[in-house]
Tab-separated table of C-alpha atoms in Angstrom:
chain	number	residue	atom	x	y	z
A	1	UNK	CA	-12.242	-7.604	14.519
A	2	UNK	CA	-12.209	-8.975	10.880
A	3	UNK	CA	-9.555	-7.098	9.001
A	4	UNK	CA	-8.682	-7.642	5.123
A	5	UNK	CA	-5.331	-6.222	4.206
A	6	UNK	CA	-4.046	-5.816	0.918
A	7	UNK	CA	-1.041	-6.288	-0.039
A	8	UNK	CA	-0.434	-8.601	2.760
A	9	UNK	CA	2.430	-10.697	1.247
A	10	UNK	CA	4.389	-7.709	1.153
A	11	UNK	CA	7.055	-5.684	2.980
A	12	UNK	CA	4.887	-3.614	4.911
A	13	UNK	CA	1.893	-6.121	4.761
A	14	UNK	CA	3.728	-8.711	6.336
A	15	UNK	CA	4.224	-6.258	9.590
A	16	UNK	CA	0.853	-5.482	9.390
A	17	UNK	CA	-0.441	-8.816	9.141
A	18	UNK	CA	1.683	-9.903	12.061
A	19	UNK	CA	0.907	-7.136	14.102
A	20	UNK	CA	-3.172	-7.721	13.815
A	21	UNK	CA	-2.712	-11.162	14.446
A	22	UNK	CA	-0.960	-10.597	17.597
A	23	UNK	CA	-2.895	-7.752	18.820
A	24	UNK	CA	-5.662	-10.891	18.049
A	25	UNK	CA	-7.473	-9.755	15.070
A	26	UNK	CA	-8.482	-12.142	12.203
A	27	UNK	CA	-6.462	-11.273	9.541
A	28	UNK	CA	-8.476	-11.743	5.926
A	29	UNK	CA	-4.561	-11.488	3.514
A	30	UNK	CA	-5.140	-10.878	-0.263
A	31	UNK	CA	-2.533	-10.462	-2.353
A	32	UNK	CA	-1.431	-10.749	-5.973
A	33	UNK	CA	-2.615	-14.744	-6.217
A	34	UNK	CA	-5.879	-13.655	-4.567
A	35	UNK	CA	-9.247	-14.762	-6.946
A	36	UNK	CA	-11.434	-11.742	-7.579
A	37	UNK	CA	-14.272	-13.825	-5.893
A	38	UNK	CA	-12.443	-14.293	-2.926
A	39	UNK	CA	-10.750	-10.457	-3.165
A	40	UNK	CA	-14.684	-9.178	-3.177
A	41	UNK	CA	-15.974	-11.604	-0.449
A	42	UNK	CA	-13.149	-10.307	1.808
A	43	UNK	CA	-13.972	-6.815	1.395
A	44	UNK	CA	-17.522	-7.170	2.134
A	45	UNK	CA	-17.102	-9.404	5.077
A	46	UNK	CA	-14.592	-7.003	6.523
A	47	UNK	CA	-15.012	-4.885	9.357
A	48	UNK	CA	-12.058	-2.739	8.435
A	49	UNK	CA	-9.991	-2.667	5.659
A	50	UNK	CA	-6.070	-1.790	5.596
A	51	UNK	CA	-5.553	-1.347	1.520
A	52	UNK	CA	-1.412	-1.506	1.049
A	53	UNK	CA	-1.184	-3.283	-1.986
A	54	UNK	CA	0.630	-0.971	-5.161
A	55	UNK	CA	2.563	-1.332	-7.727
A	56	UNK	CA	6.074	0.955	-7.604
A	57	UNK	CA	8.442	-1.034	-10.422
A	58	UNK	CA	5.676	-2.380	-12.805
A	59	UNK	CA	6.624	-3.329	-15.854
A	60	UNK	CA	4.365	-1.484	-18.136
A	61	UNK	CA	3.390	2.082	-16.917
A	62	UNK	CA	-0.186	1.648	-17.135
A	63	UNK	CA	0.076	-0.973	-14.225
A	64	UNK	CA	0.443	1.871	-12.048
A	65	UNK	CA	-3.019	3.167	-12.830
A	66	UNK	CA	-4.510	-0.411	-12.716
A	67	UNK	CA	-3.330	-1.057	-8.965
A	68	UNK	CA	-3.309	1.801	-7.259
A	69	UNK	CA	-6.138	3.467	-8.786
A	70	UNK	CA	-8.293	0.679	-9.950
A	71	UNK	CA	-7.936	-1.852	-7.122
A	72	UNK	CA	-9.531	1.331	-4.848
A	73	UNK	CA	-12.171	1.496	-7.622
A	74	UNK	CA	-13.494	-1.941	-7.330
A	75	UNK	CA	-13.303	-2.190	-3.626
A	76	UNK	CA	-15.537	1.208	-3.568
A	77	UNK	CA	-18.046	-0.723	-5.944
A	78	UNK	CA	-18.358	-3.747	-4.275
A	79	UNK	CA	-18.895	-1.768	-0.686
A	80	UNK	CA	-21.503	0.091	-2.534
A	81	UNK	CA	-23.495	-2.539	-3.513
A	82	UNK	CA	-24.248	-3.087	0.054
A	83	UNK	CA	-24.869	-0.629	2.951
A	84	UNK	CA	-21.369	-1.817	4.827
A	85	UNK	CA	-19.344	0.845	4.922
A	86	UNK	CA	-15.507	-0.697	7.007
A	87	UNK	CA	-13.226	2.138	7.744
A	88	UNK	CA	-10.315	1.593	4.635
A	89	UNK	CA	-6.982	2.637	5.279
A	90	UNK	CA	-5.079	3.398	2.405
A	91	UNK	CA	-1.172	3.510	1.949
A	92	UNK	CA	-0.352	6.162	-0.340
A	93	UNK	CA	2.584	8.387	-1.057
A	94	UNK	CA	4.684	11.419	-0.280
A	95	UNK	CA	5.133	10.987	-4.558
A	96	UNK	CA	1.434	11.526	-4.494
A	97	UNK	CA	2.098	15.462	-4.999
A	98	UNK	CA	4.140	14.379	-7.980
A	99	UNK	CA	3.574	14.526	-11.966
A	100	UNK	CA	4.833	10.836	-13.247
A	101	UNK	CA	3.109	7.826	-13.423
A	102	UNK	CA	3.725	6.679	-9.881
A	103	UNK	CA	2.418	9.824	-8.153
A	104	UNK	CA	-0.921	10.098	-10.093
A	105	UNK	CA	-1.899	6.751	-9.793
A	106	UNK	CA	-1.291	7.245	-5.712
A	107	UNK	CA	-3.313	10.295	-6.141
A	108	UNK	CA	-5.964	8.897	-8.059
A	109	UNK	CA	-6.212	6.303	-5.256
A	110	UNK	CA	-6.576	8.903	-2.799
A	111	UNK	CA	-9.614	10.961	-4.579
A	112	UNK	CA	-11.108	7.728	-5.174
A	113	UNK	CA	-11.398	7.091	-1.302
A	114	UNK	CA	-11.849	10.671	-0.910
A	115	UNK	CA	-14.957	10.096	-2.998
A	116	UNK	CA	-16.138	6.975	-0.734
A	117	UNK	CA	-15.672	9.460	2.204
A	118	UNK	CA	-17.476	12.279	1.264
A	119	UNK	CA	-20.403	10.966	-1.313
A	120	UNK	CA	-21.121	7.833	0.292
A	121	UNK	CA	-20.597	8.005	3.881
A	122	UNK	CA	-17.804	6.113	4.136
A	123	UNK	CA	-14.764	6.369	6.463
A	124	UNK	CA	-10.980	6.604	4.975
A	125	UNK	CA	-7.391	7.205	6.222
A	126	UNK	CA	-4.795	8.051	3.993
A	127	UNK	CA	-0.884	7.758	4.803
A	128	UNK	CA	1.246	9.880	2.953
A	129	UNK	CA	4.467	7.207	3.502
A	130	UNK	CA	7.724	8.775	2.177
A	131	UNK	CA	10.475	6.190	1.990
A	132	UNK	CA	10.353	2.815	3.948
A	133	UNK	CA	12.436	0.857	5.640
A	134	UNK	CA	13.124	-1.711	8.509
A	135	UNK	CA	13.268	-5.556	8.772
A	136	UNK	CA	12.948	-7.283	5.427
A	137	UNK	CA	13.785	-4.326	3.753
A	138	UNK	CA	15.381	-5.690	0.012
A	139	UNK	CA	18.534	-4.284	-1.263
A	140	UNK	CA	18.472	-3.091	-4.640
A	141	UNK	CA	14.774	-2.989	-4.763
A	142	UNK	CA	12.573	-0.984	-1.954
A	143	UNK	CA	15.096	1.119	0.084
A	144	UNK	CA	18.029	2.695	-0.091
A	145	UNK	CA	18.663	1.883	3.720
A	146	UNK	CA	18.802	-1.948	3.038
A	147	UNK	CA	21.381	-1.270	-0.152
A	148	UNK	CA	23.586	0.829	1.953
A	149	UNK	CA	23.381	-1.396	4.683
A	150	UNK	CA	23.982	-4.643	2.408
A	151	UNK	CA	26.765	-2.539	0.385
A	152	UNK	CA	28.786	-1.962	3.964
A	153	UNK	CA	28.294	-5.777	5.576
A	154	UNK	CA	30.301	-6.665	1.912
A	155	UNK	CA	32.947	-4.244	2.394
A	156	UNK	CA	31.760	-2.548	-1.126
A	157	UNK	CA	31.491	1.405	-1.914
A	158	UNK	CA	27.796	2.973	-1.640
A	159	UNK	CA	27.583	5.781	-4.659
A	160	UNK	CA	25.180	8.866	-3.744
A	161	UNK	CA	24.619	10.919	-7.132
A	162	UNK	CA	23.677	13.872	-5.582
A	163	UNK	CA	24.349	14.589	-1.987
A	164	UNK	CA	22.687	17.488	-1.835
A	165	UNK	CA	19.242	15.509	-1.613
A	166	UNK	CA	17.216	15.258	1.121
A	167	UNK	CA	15.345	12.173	1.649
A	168	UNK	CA	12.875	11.245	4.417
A	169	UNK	CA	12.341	7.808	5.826
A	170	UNK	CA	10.118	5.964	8.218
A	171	UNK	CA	11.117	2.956	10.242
């Protein structure tokens, strides 16, 4: 099976990636350096689709919108300029039931592939991920997991502002 994957240069893209290539798939990887010409021809020589790619510490607040809204946007047009129609699998957010920035852009993704789903006979899974962690995890940048972790192979003090928090992970 030809799958494109988004996001593929990063922490949970690489896993997938690997994964797909070992399970013997050929593995289409777009990232950030991707051209759009080669972005579109992936999607529309895919047989499935496995959209991770987002933006969660953009600079500018509006890059939230243009990744993980738009980027589902212009793979929906390209796909419906033909009559392919790959299964997309989209990596969302428990934040997608928030109100900020972050959480309406992952929830504008969603509707967007909703959309594909329901007006144009296309097929979409959505994952809800809450907080991620495992192997290549970053400290300091994508999970509280790695920082602890990093904090405790130093010998240095981990700070929790409010312990009465509950957060959920996935491995």
């Amino acid at each position: 099976m030809k799958v494109a994957v988004t996001g593929a240069d990063g922490f949970v893209g690489r896993h997938v990636v690997d994964a797909l290539q070992r399970r013997g798939d050929e593995v289409i990887t777009i990232s950030r350096s991707t051209k759009v010409d080669d972005f579109r021809h992936a999607v529309l020589q895919a047989d499935a689709i496995v959209h991770l790619a987002g933006a969660n510490r953009p600079k500018e607040e509006r890059e939230f919108s243009e990744v993980n809204r738009d980027l589902a946007v212009q793979m929906v047009e390209w796909l419906m300029s033909t009559d392919r129609r790959p299964p997309i699998v989209f990596s969302s957010s428990t934040q997608a039931e928030i109100d900020n920035a972050y959480g309406r852009s992952k929830r504008e993704g969603e509707e967007v592939l909703e959309d594909y789903v329901d007006d144009h006979g296309g097929r979409a899974t959505i994952f809800r991920f809450p907080n991620i962690f495992g192997k290549g995890s970053k400290p300091f940048y994508n999970t509280v997991v790695a920082t602890f972790c990093h904090n405790v192979a130093r010998g240095q003090t981990n700070q929790v502002s409010d312990p009465e928090l509950e957060i959920t992970f996935v491995y």
